[in-house]
Amino acid sequence: MNESMLSPIQDRRYLIPFRSQLLPSIFTETLVIGSGVAGLRAALAAAEHGDVILLAKDEFEKTNTAWAQGGIAASLAEDDCAADHARDTFAAGASLCEPSTVETLVAEGPREIERLTEIGMRFDRDATGAFELAREGGHGRRRIVHADGDATGRELSRALLAACRADPRIRLFEKCFALDLVTGGTSERGEDRVLGAMTHHPKYGLQLVWARATVLASGGMGQLWRETTNSRIATGDGVAMAWRAGATVADLEFVQFHPTALYVAGAARSLISEAVRGEGAHLVDRTGRRFMEGRHALGELAPRDIVSRGIVEHLAQTQDPNVFLDARSLGTAGFRARFPGLARLLEGYGIDPGTTPIPVMPAAHYTIGGVWTDLHGATGVPGLYACGEVACNGLHGANRLASNSLLEGLVFGRRAGVAAATADAPPRANMRVVSDIRPSDKGELDLVDVRSSLRSAMWRNVGIVRTGNRLADALDMIHFWCRYSLDKIFDDPAGWEIQNMLSCAALVTTAARARQESRGTHTRADFPTERSDERVRRLWRIAQASALVRAVREPTETHATHAAGRA
Ligand code: SIN
């Protein structure tokens, strides 16, 4: 990996020119960017120590969190334990999980579920009042709490938002796009600090939100791929703006492709929850054959990377466009009772899952990599914290265990919120910050065309199965588009999103080229096996010629045992 591979995204500090003294200013102690589970949880935690502003790029509920179906994994059953949850997380993560991060998640997870109950989240429970627990891929047992059958995210979002709205120390701003983190001043170590963010609101225009500390919780980048289960807002803005501000990013080659997105021509690739397979549905091909049998001991409930690859390989053999999820064993009424939202969705396409197998295909689902943080969300850039999908603390390793992401948002959102709100920082102040970039005079850009060409190229060349040649072709294309796009100055989110998506695409593809092995979600047809010398993570930072390579420690029994003791 050399400098030139990232050079098109090395030299732009801000997306637009500005002079801070000329812009309206708003002040807060802690700024949280993002209204998914991690952002809302961070805001609640930070508000125990001071005032908070939370920004949502769109409406508050337009997040991947609100769309989540399956649920939240936590060891809550009498006969379950944190050590078992840790073991399943390590197994899915293909030897790249950070042991202390996993230990923290499984130890603190159950308490976070309790807190949700305290703030009024309504989980599905059985007649005795105990949590109904679902099973998903990679879990050795039923461990997933859920709400309204398949609408866990909606209920989680409702409960957390209600708690934030009820807290007088939290101000919530909707449809407020964060363009860039503003940096300046000097920290004790002589580095620039993050002083807040430049924002854009359709009614109020550009504003500066100054904060003692900023928590990025802006979600992932699933919109980079043509086939995706993600909400339209998932354009990688957080990773791109943190990169421009000098933060380190890691693990971006690892992108989780969910095995079962609805495959109906012209329809959005809606997620068909893994919990459907957990209730006994099978993957079959056009002839009714269960092609996952024999590929893994857990069959269709193997970790997602294995199932997604199994589907793609089977489709390559059969030349079929899709496979099917056969949920007929649940019956029409049974399916509707357990998965009411999905039943309604499928009904809209004339599919009764009680009588007809559901056409499905894998689609991009979750960004495993992101802004590199410690266990408290600290990014290494003074004043900047990150949590949730935008962040990477090594929890998921090379492949995320199903339903660990909402739990991650809760556990590490709380930690980041506390750390941000209690960190030593100079008093909030507006400073003189100037961005004097000039517009380029290169021709007009067709934003719709660039967006759709980029998404197709990422799906074709940086998708489930990759090769060095195709990654190189993709990088050439991305660099070409970067040259024509990154030096432009746009005045609304459509242009800024494209610039962020291109920067993220360059980072993902560069990281995927660097990893010359197959591990977890990253499959290289030209390097088909895991390599012991690649049991590392690469840390990338702007203006650095190459990645810093960091070895990953082996989990020991002690990690699981500690986790069990503390839960
Ligand atoms: C699902 O319901 O299958 C998605 C859950 C997750 O992504 O963890």
Coordinates of C-alpha atoms and ligand atoms in Angstrom, one line a residue:
M1 CA 0.0 0.0 0.0
N2 CA 1.6 3.3 -1.0
E3 CA 0.7 6.9 -0.8
S4 CA -0.6 7.2 -4.3
M5 CA -3.4 4.7 -3.6
L6 CA -5.1 7.2 -1.2
S7 CA -3.8 10.4 -2.7
P8 CA -7.0 11.6 -4.3
I9 CA -8.6 11.8 -0.8
Q10 CA -5.5 13.1 1.0
D11 CA -5.7 16.9 0.6
R12 CA -9.1 18.2 1.2
R13 CA -9.6 19.4 4.8
Y14 CA -13.1 20.8 4.5
L15 CA -15.9 20.3 2.0
I16 CA -16.7 24.1 1.7
P17 CA -15.0 27.4 2.3
F18 CA -16.0 29.3 5.4
R19 CA -15.0 31.8 8.0
S20 CA -16.2 30.8 11.4
Q21 CA -16.6 34.4 12.6
L22 CA -19.2 35.1 9.9
L23 CA -21.4 32.1 10.7
P24 CA -24.2 31.8 13.3
S25 CA -22.9 29.9 16.3
I26 CA -24.6 27.6 18.8
F27 CA -22.9 26.3 22.0
T28 CA -23.1 23.1 23.9
E29 CA -21.1 20.9 26.2
T30 CA -21.4 17.7 24.2
L31 CA -22.4 17.4 20.6
V32 CA -23.8 14.1 19.4
I33 CA -24.0 13.5 15.6
G34 CA -26.6 10.8 14.8
S35 CA -30.0 9.6 16.1
G36 CA -29.6 5.8 16.0
V37 CA -29.2 3.7 19.1
A38 CA -25.6 4.7 19.7
G39 CA -26.2 8.4 19.4
L40 CA -29.4 8.4 21.5
R41 CA -27.7 6.3 24.2
A42 CA -24.6 8.6 24.2
A43 CA -26.8 11.6 24.5
L44 CA -28.6 10.2 27.5
A45 CA -25.4 9.3 29.2
A46 CA -23.7 12.7 28.4
A47 CA -26.8 14.5 29.7
E48 CA -26.1 13.2 33.2
H49 CA -23.0 15.5 33.2
G50 CA -24.1 18.6 31.2
D51 CA -26.0 19.9 28.3
V52 CA -26.2 18.1 25.0
I53 CA -27.2 18.8 21.4
L54 CA -28.1 15.8 19.2
L55 CA -28.2 16.2 15.4
A56 CA -30.1 14.0 13.0
K57 CA -29.3 14.2 9.3
D58 CA -32.9 13.4 8.4
E59 CA -36.0 12.8 10.5
F60 CA -35.0 11.2 13.9
E61 CA -36.4 7.8 13.0
K62 CA -34.9 7.5 9.6
T63 CA -32.0 5.4 10.8
N64 CA -30.9 1.8 10.4
T65 CA -31.6 1.4 14.1
A66 CA -35.3 2.1 13.5
W67 CA -35.3 -0.4 10.7
A68 CA -33.7 -3.2 12.7
Q69 CA -35.9 -6.3 12.9
G70 CA -34.1 -9.2 14.6
G71 CA -33.4 -7.8 18.0
I72 CA -30.7 -7.3 20.7
A73 CA -28.4 -10.2 21.7
A74 CA -27.7 -10.5 25.4
S75 CA -27.1 -13.4 27.8
L76 CA -30.4 -13.2 29.8
A77 CA -31.6 -16.7 30.0
E78 CA -31.1 -18.6 33.2
D79 CA -28.9 -21.2 31.5
D80 CA -27.0 -18.7 29.3
C81 CA -23.9 -16.7 30.3
A82 CA -21.6 -13.9 29.2
A83 CA -18.8 -16.4 28.4
D84 CA -21.0 -18.3 25.9
H85 CA -22.1 -15.0 24.3
A86 CA -18.4 -14.1 24.1
R87 CA -17.5 -17.5 22.6
D88 CA -20.1 -17.1 19.8
T89 CA -18.9 -13.5 19.1
F90 CA -15.2 -14.7 18.8
A91 CA -16.2 -17.6 16.6
A92 CA -18.1 -15.3 14.1
G93 CA -15.3 -12.7 14.2
A94 CA -12.7 -15.1 12.5
S95 CA -9.9 -14.5 15.0
L96 CA -9.9 -10.7 14.6
C97 CA -12.1 -9.6 17.6
E98 CA -10.3 -7.5 20.2
P99 CA -10.7 -9.6 23.4
S100 CA -11.2 -6.7 25.8
T101 CA -13.9 -5.2 23.6
V102 CA -15.9 -8.5 23.5
E103 CA -15.5 -8.9 27.2
T104 CA -16.9 -5.4 27.8
L105 CA -19.9 -5.9 25.6
V106 CA -21.0 -9.2 27.0
A107 CA -20.4 -8.1 30.6
E108 CA -22.3 -4.8 30.3
G109 CA -25.0 -5.9 27.8
P110 CA -27.6 -7.4 30.3
R111 CA -27.6 -4.2 32.4
E112 CA -28.3 -2.1 29.2
I113 CA -31.4 -4.3 28.5
E114 CA -32.5 -3.7 32.1
R115 CA -32.1 0.1 31.5
L116 CA -34.2 -0.1 28.4
T117 CA -36.9 -1.8 30.4
E118 CA -36.6 1.0 33.0
I119 CA -37.1 3.7 30.4
G120 CA -40.2 2.0 29.0
M121 CA -39.1 -0.2 26.1
R122 CA -41.7 -2.9 25.6
F123 CA -40.1 -6.2 24.8
D124 CA -42.0 -9.3 23.7
R125 CA -42.5 -11.5 26.7
D126 CA -44.1 -14.9 27.3
A127 CA -47.1 -15.7 29.6
T128 CA -44.8 -15.7 32.7
G129 CA -43.4 -12.3 31.9
A130 CA -40.0 -13.7 30.8
F131 CA -38.3 -12.3 27.7
E132 CA -39.2 -14.2 24.5
L133 CA -35.8 -15.2 23.1
A134 CA -35.1 -15.7 19.4
R135 CA -32.2 -17.5 17.7
E136 CA -30.1 -16.1 14.8
G137 CA -27.1 -17.2 12.8
G138 CA -23.9 -18.0 14.7
H139 CA -25.6 -18.1 18.2
G140 CA -25.3 -21.4 19.9
R141 CA -28.7 -20.8 21.6
R142 CA -31.8 -18.6 21.8
R143 CA -30.4 -15.2 23.0
I144 CA -32.1 -12.4 21.1
V145 CA -34.7 -10.1 22.8
H146 CA -37.1 -8.5 20.4
A147 CA -40.2 -6.2 20.3
D148 CA -43.4 -6.3 18.3
G149 CA -42.2 -9.5 16.6
D150 CA -40.0 -8.0 14.0
A151 CA -40.0 -4.3 14.8
T152 CA -37.4 -4.2 17.6
G153 CA -35.6 -1.2 16.1
R154 CA -38.8 0.9 15.8
E155 CA -39.6 0.3 19.5
L156 CA -36.0 0.8 20.6
S157 CA -35.9 4.1 18.7
R158 CA -39.2 5.2 20.2
A159 CA -38.2 4.4 23.8
L160 CA -34.7 6.1 23.5
L161 CA -36.1 9.1 21.7
A162 CA -38.8 9.6 24.3
A163 CA -36.2 9.5 27.0
C164 CA -34.1 12.1 25.2
R165 CA -37.1 14.3 24.6
A166 CA -38.0 14.1 28.3
D167 CA -34.5 15.2 29.3
P168 CA -34.3 19.0 29.6
R169 CA -30.6 19.0 29.1
I170 CA -30.9 17.5 25.6
R171 CA -31.7 19.6 22.5
L172 CA -32.6 17.6 19.4
F173 CA -32.2 19.1 15.9
E174 CA -33.7 17.3 13.0
K175 CA -32.7 17.5 9.3
C176 CA -29.5 19.0 10.3
F177 CA -26.6 17.7 8.1
A178 CA -23.1 17.7 9.7
L179 CA -20.7 18.6 6.9
D180 CA -17.5 18.6 8.8
L181 CA -15.8 18.5 12.2
V182 CA -14.2 21.8 12.9
T183 CA -10.7 21.6 14.3
G184 CA -8.4 24.2 15.8
G185 CA -6.6 25.4 18.9
T186 CA -4.1 23.0 20.4
S187 CA -4.5 20.3 22.9
E188 CA -1.9 19.5 25.7
R189 CA -0.2 17.3 23.1
G190 CA 0.1 20.2 20.7
E191 CA -2.5 18.8 18.3
D192 CA -5.7 20.4 16.9
R193 CA -8.8 19.6 18.8
V194 CA -12.3 18.9 17.5
L195 CA -14.2 22.0 18.4
G196 CA -17.6 21.0 17.1
A197 CA -19.2 20.7 13.7
M198 CA -20.3 22.8 10.7
T199 CA -23.9 22.0 10.0
H200 CA -26.5 22.7 7.3
H201 CA -30.2 23.0 7.8
P202 CA -32.6 23.6 4.9
K203 CA -34.3 26.5 6.8
Y204 CA -31.4 28.0 8.8
G205 CA -28.5 27.3 6.4
L206 CA -25.0 26.9 7.6
Q207 CA -24.3 27.1 11.3
L208 CA -21.4 26.2 13.7
V209 CA -22.2 24.1 16.7
W210 CA -19.3 24.6 19.2
A211 CA -18.8 21.8 21.8
R212 CA -16.3 20.8 24.4
A213 CA -16.5 17.3 23.0
T214 CA -18.2 15.7 20.0
V215 CA -19.5 12.2 19.7
L216 CA -19.8 10.8 16.2
A217 CA -22.6 8.2 15.9
S218 CA -23.7 8.8 12.4
G219 CA -23.9 5.1 11.2
G220 CA -22.4 3.2 8.4
M221 CA -22.0 3.4 4.6
G222 CA -24.3 0.7 3.3
Q223 CA -25.4 3.0 0.5
L224 CA -22.1 2.4 -1.2
W225 CA -23.4 -0.8 -2.7
R226 CA -26.2 -1.1 -5.2
E227 CA -27.9 -3.9 -3.3
T228 CA -28.3 -2.8 0.3
T229 CA -30.7 -3.3 3.2
N230 CA -29.6 0.2 4.5
S231 CA -31.6 3.4 4.9
R232 CA -30.8 6.1 2.3
I233 CA -28.9 8.1 4.9
A234 CA -26.1 5.6 5.3
T235 CA -23.6 7.4 3.1
G236 CA -20.5 7.1 5.2
D237 CA -20.5 10.8 6.2
G238 CA -19.0 10.1 9.7
V239 CA -16.1 8.1 8.5
A240 CA -15.4 10.7 5.7
M241 CA -15.5 13.7 8.0
A242 CA -13.4 12.0 10.7
W243 CA -10.9 11.0 8.1
R244 CA -10.7 14.7 6.9
A245 CA -10.2 15.7 10.5
G246 CA -7.2 13.3 11.0
A247 CA -8.8 10.4 12.8
T248 CA -7.6 6.8 12.2
V249 CA -9.9 4.3 10.4
A250 CA -9.6 0.5 10.6
D251 CA -11.2 -2.7 9.2
L252 CA -13.0 -1.1 6.3
E253 CA -12.4 -4.1 4.1
F254 CA -15.0 -6.0 6.3
V255 CA -18.5 -5.3 5.1
Q256 CA -21.3 -7.6 6.2
F257 CA -23.6 -8.9 3.5
H258 CA -26.9 -10.1 4.9
P259 CA -27.9 -13.4 3.3
T260 CA -31.6 -12.6 2.9
A261 CA -32.8 -9.4 1.4
L262 CA -36.1 -9.5 -0.5
Y263 CA -35.4 -10.0 -4.2
V264 CA -38.3 -8.6 -6.2
A265 CA -37.5 -6.7 -9.4
G266 CA -37.9 -2.9 -8.8
A267 CA -38.5 -3.3 -5.1
A268 CA -36.1 -2.0 -2.4
R269 CA -34.0 -4.8 -1.0
S270 CA -35.9 -5.0 2.3
L271 CA -34.3 -7.1 5.0
I272 CA -35.9 -10.5 5.7
S273 CA -34.8 -11.0 9.3
E274 CA -32.4 -13.9 10.1
A275 CA -34.9 -14.6 13.0
V276 CA -37.1 -16.1 10.2
R277 CA -34.4 -18.8 9.8
G278 CA -34.2 -19.0 13.6
E279 CA -37.8 -20.0 13.7
G280 CA -37.2 -22.9 11.2
A281 CA -37.3 -21.4 7.7
H282 CA -34.8 -23.0 5.2
L283 CA -32.9 -21.7 2.3
V284 CA -33.7 -23.6 -0.9
D285 CA -33.0 -23.2 -4.6
R286 CA -35.5 -23.2 -7.5
T287 CA -35.8 -27.0 -7.3
G288 CA -36.4 -27.0 -3.5
R289 CA -32.9 -28.2 -2.6
R290 CA -31.4 -27.1 0.7
F291 CA -28.1 -26.1 -0.7
M292 CA -26.6 -24.9 2.7
E293 CA -26.6 -28.5 4.0
G294 CA -23.1 -29.9 4.3
R295 CA -21.5 -26.4 4.1
H296 CA -21.5 -25.8 7.8
A297 CA -22.6 -27.6 11.0
L298 CA -25.2 -24.9 11.7
G299 CA -26.6 -25.1 8.1
E300 CA -28.6 -22.0 7.3
L301 CA -27.9 -20.6 10.8
A302 CA -24.1 -20.5 10.1
P303 CA -22.5 -17.0 10.5
R304 CA -23.7 -14.6 7.8
D305 CA -20.5 -14.5 5.8
I306 CA -20.7 -18.3 5.3
V307 CA -24.4 -18.2 4.3
S308 CA -24.0 -15.2 1.9
R309 CA -21.0 -16.9 0.3
G310 CA -22.9 -20.2 0.1
I311 CA -25.8 -18.4 -1.8
V312 CA -23.4 -16.6 -4.2
E313 CA -21.5 -19.8 -5.0
H314 CA -24.8 -21.7 -5.5
L315 CA -26.1 -19.0 -7.8
A316 CA -22.9 -19.1 -9.8
Q317 CA -23.4 -22.8 -10.3
T318 CA -27.1 -22.7 -11.2
Q319 CA -27.1 -19.4 -13.0
D320 CA -30.3 -18.5 -11.2
P321 CA -31.0 -14.9 -10.2
N322 CA -32.0 -15.6 -6.6
V323 CA -32.6 -18.3 -4.0
F324 CA -35.7 -18.7 -1.8
L325 CA -36.4 -18.6 1.9
D326 CA -39.0 -21.4 2.6
A327 CA -41.0 -20.4 5.7
R328 CA -44.0 -22.5 4.9
S329 CA -43.5 -24.6 8.1
L330 CA -44.6 -21.5 10.1
G331 CA -47.9 -21.4 8.2
T332 CA -49.7 -18.1 7.2
A333 CA -51.1 -17.4 10.6
G334 CA -47.9 -18.4 12.5
F335 CA -45.7 -16.2 10.2
R336 CA -48.1 -13.2 10.7
A337 CA -48.1 -13.6 14.5
R338 CA -44.3 -13.8 14.8
F339 CA -43.3 -11.4 12.0
P340 CA -46.2 -9.0 11.5
G341 CA -44.2 -6.3 9.8
L342 CA -42.7 -8.7 7.3
A343 CA -46.0 -10.3 6.6
R344 CA -47.4 -6.9 5.7
L345 CA -44.4 -6.1 3.5
L346 CA -44.7 -9.4 1.6
E347 CA -48.4 -9.1 1.3
G348 CA -47.7 -5.8 -0.7
Y349 CA -45.9 -8.0 -3.3
G350 CA -48.6 -10.7 -3.3
I351 CA -46.4 -13.2 -1.4
D352 CA -48.0 -15.3 1.3
P353 CA -44.9 -16.8 3.1
G354 CA -47.2 -19.5 4.6
T355 CA -47.7 -20.9 1.1
T356 CA -44.9 -19.4 -1.1
P357 CA -41.1 -19.4 -0.6
I358 CA -39.8 -15.8 -0.5
P359 CA -37.3 -14.8 -3.2
V360 CA -34.1 -13.6 -1.6
M361 CA -30.5 -12.5 -2.3
P362 CA -27.6 -11.2 -0.2
A363 CA -27.2 -7.4 0.1
A364 CA -24.8 -5.1 1.9
H365 CA -26.0 -4.7 5.5
Y366 CA -23.4 -3.5 8.0
T367 CA -20.1 -1.6 8.0
I368 CA -17.8 -3.5 10.3
G369 CA -14.9 -1.1 10.1
G370 CA -14.9 2.6 10.9
V371 CA -13.3 5.2 13.0
W372 CA -10.8 3.5 15.3
T373 CA -11.6 4.0 19.0
D374 CA -10.7 2.7 22.5
L375 CA -13.2 1.2 24.9
H376 CA -14.5 4.7 25.8
G377 CA -15.0 5.8 22.2
A378 CA -11.9 8.0 22.2
T379 CA -10.6 8.4 18.6
G380 CA -7.1 9.8 19.4
V381 CA -8.1 13.2 18.0
P382 CA -8.6 15.3 21.1
G383 CA -12.3 16.2 21.6
L384 CA -13.6 13.5 19.2
Y385 CA -15.4 10.3 20.3
A386 CA -17.2 7.7 18.1
C387 CA -19.6 4.8 18.8
G388 CA -22.0 2.5 16.9
E389 CA -21.6 1.6 13.3
V390 CA -19.4 4.6 12.4
A391 CA -16.9 3.4 14.9
C392 CA -14.6 0.4 15.0
N393 CA -13.3 -0.9 18.3
G394 CA -12.5 -4.4 17.1
L395 CA -15.7 -5.9 18.6
H396 CA -16.9 -7.7 15.5
G397 CA -13.5 -8.8 14.2
A398 CA -13.9 -9.9 10.6
N399 CA -17.6 -10.7 10.8
R400 CA -20.3 -9.4 13.1
L401 CA -22.4 -11.8 15.1
A402 CA -26.1 -11.3 14.4
S403 CA -27.9 -8.8 16.7
N404 CA -24.7 -7.7 18.4
S405 CA -24.9 -4.2 16.8
L406 CA -27.8 -2.8 18.7
L407 CA -26.1 -4.0 21.9
E408 CA -22.9 -2.4 20.8
G409 CA -24.7 0.9 20.3
L410 CA -26.1 0.7 23.8
V411 CA -22.9 -0.4 25.6
F412 CA -20.4 1.7 23.7
G413 CA -22.8 4.6 23.2
R414 CA -23.1 5.0 27.0
R415 CA -19.4 4.7 27.4
A416 CA -18.6 7.3 24.7
G417 CA -21.3 9.7 26.1
V418 CA -19.8 9.5 29.6
A419 CA -16.2 9.8 28.4
A420 CA -17.0 12.8 26.2
A421 CA -19.0 14.7 28.8
T422 CA -16.5 14.1 31.6
A423 CA -13.2 14.6 29.7
D424 CA -10.9 17.4 30.5
A425 CA -11.4 20.1 27.8
P426 CA -11.0 23.8 27.5
P427 CA -14.2 25.8 28.1
R428 CA -16.4 25.9 25.0
A429 CA -15.5 28.9 22.8
N430 CA -15.9 30.0 19.2
M431 CA -12.5 30.4 17.6
R432 CA -11.3 31.8 14.4
V433 CA -11.3 28.9 11.9
V434 CA -10.9 29.5 8.2
S435 CA -11.4 27.2 5.2
D436 CA -10.2 29.0 2.1
I437 CA -10.6 26.3 -0.6
R438 CA -11.6 27.5 -4.0
P439 CA -14.1 26.0 -6.5
S440 CA -12.6 24.2 -9.4
D441 CA -13.5 25.2 -12.9
K442 CA -13.9 21.6 -14.2
G443 CA -17.2 20.9 -15.8
E444 CA -20.6 20.1 -14.3
L445 CA -21.2 16.8 -12.4
D446 CA -24.3 14.6 -12.8
L447 CA -24.7 13.6 -9.2
V448 CA -27.4 11.0 -9.8
D449 CA -25.2 9.3 -12.4
V450 CA -22.0 9.3 -10.3
R451 CA -24.0 7.9 -7.3
S452 CA -25.5 5.1 -9.3
S453 CA -22.3 4.3 -11.2
L454 CA -20.3 4.1 -8.0
R455 CA -22.9 1.9 -6.3
S456 CA -22.9 -0.5 -9.3
A457 CA -19.0 -0.6 -9.4
M458 CA -18.8 -1.3 -5.6
W459 CA -21.4 -4.2 -5.9
R460 CA -19.6 -5.7 -8.9
N461 CA -16.0 -5.3 -7.8
V462 CA -16.0 -4.8 -4.1
G463 CA -18.8 -7.1 -3.2
I464 CA -19.1 -10.5 -1.6
V465 CA -16.3 -12.2 -3.6
R466 CA -13.3 -10.0 -4.6
T467 CA -10.1 -10.4 -6.7
G468 CA -7.0 -8.2 -6.8
N469 CA -7.7 -7.3 -10.5
R470 CA -11.3 -6.2 -9.9
L471 CA -10.3 -4.2 -6.8
A472 CA -7.7 -2.4 -8.9
D473 CA -10.2 -1.7 -11.6
A474 CA -12.6 -0.3 -9.0
L475 CA -9.9 1.9 -7.5
D476 CA -9.1 3.3 -10.9
M477 CA -12.7 4.2 -11.4
I478 CA -13.1 5.7 -7.9
H479 CA -10.0 7.8 -8.3
F480 CA -11.2 9.1 -11.7
W481 CA -14.6 10.2 -10.1
C482 CA -12.7 11.6 -7.1
R483 CA -10.6 13.8 -9.3
Y484 CA -13.8 15.3 -10.8
S485 CA -15.9 15.5 -7.7
L486 CA -13.7 16.2 -4.6
D487 CA -12.5 19.6 -5.8
K488 CA -16.0 20.9 -6.4
I489 CA -17.9 23.0 -3.9
F490 CA -21.5 22.0 -3.4
D491 CA -24.2 23.8 -1.6
D492 CA -26.5 21.0 -0.5
P493 CA -26.4 17.5 1.1
A494 CA -26.7 15.6 -2.3
G495 CA -23.3 16.8 -3.4
W496 CA -21.6 16.4 0.1
E497 CA -23.0 12.9 0.3
I498 CA -21.4 12.0 -3.1
Q499 CA -18.0 13.4 -1.9
N500 CA -18.3 11.4 1.3
M501 CA -19.3 8.2 -0.5
L502 CA -16.3 8.5 -2.9
S503 CA -13.9 9.0 0.0
C504 CA -15.3 6.0 1.8
A505 CA -15.2 3.9 -1.4
A506 CA -11.5 4.7 -1.9
L507 CA -10.8 3.7 1.7
V508 CA -12.8 0.4 1.6
T509 CA -11.3 -0.6 -1.7
T510 CA -7.7 0.3 -0.7
A511 CA -8.2 -1.7 2.5
A512 CA -9.6 -4.6 0.6
R513 CA -6.6 -4.7 -1.8
A514 CA -4.3 -4.6 1.2
R515 CA -5.8 -7.7 2.8
Q516 CA -4.4 -10.6 0.7
E517 CA -6.3 -13.4 2.3
S518 CA -9.9 -14.5 2.9
R519 CA -11.2 -14.0 6.4
G520 CA -14.7 -13.4 7.7
T521 CA -16.7 -11.2 5.4
H522 CA -13.7 -10.4 3.2
T523 CA -13.4 -13.1 0.5
R524 CA -10.6 -12.9 -2.1
A525 CA -10.9 -15.5 -4.8
D526 CA -7.2 -15.0 -5.5
F527 CA -6.3 -15.6 -1.9
P528 CA -8.9 -18.2 -0.8
T529 CA -7.6 -19.0 2.7
E530 CA -6.9 -17.3 6.0
R531 CA -3.2 -16.5 6.5
S532 CA -1.7 -16.5 10.0
D533 CA 0.5 -13.5 9.1
E534 CA -2.6 -11.5 8.2
R535 CA -4.0 -11.8 11.7
V536 CA -3.6 -8.1 12.0
R537 CA -5.6 -4.9 11.6
R538 CA -4.5 -2.0 9.5
L539 CA -4.9 1.5 10.9
W540 CA -5.1 4.2 8.2
R541 CA -4.7 7.9 8.7
I542 CA -4.7 10.9 6.3
A543 CA -1.3 12.0 5.2
Q544 CA 0.3 8.7 6.3
A545 CA 2.1 6.9 3.5
S546 CA 1.0 3.5 4.7
A547 CA -1.2 1.8 7.2
L548 CA 0.0 1.0 10.7
V549 CA -0.2 -2.8 11.1
R550 CA -1.3 -4.0 14.5
A551 CA -1.3 -7.7 15.6
V552 CA -4.6 -9.0 17.2
R553 CA -4.3 -10.9 20.5
E554 CA -5.7 -14.4 20.9
P555 CA -8.8 -14.5 23.2
T556 CA -8.1 -16.6 26.2
E557 CA -10.4 -18.5 28.5
T558 CA -9.7 -15.6 31.0
H559 CA -11.6 -13.2 28.8
A560 CA -14.7 -15.3 28.7
T561 CA -14.4 -16.1 32.5
H562 CA -14.0 -12.4 33.4
A563 CA -16.9 -11.6 31.3
A564 CA -19.0 -14.2 33.0
G565 CA -18.0 -13.0 36.4
R566 CA -18.9 -9.4 35.7
A567 CA -22.2 -9.9 34.0
Ligands
SIN1 C1 -31.8 -9.4 11.1 O1 -32.9 -9.3 11.7 O2 -31.5 -10.4 10.5 C2 -30.7 -8.4 11.3 C3 -30.2 -8.4 12.6 C4 -28.8 -7.8 12.6 O3 -28.3 -7.3 11.6 O4 -28.1 -8.0 13.6

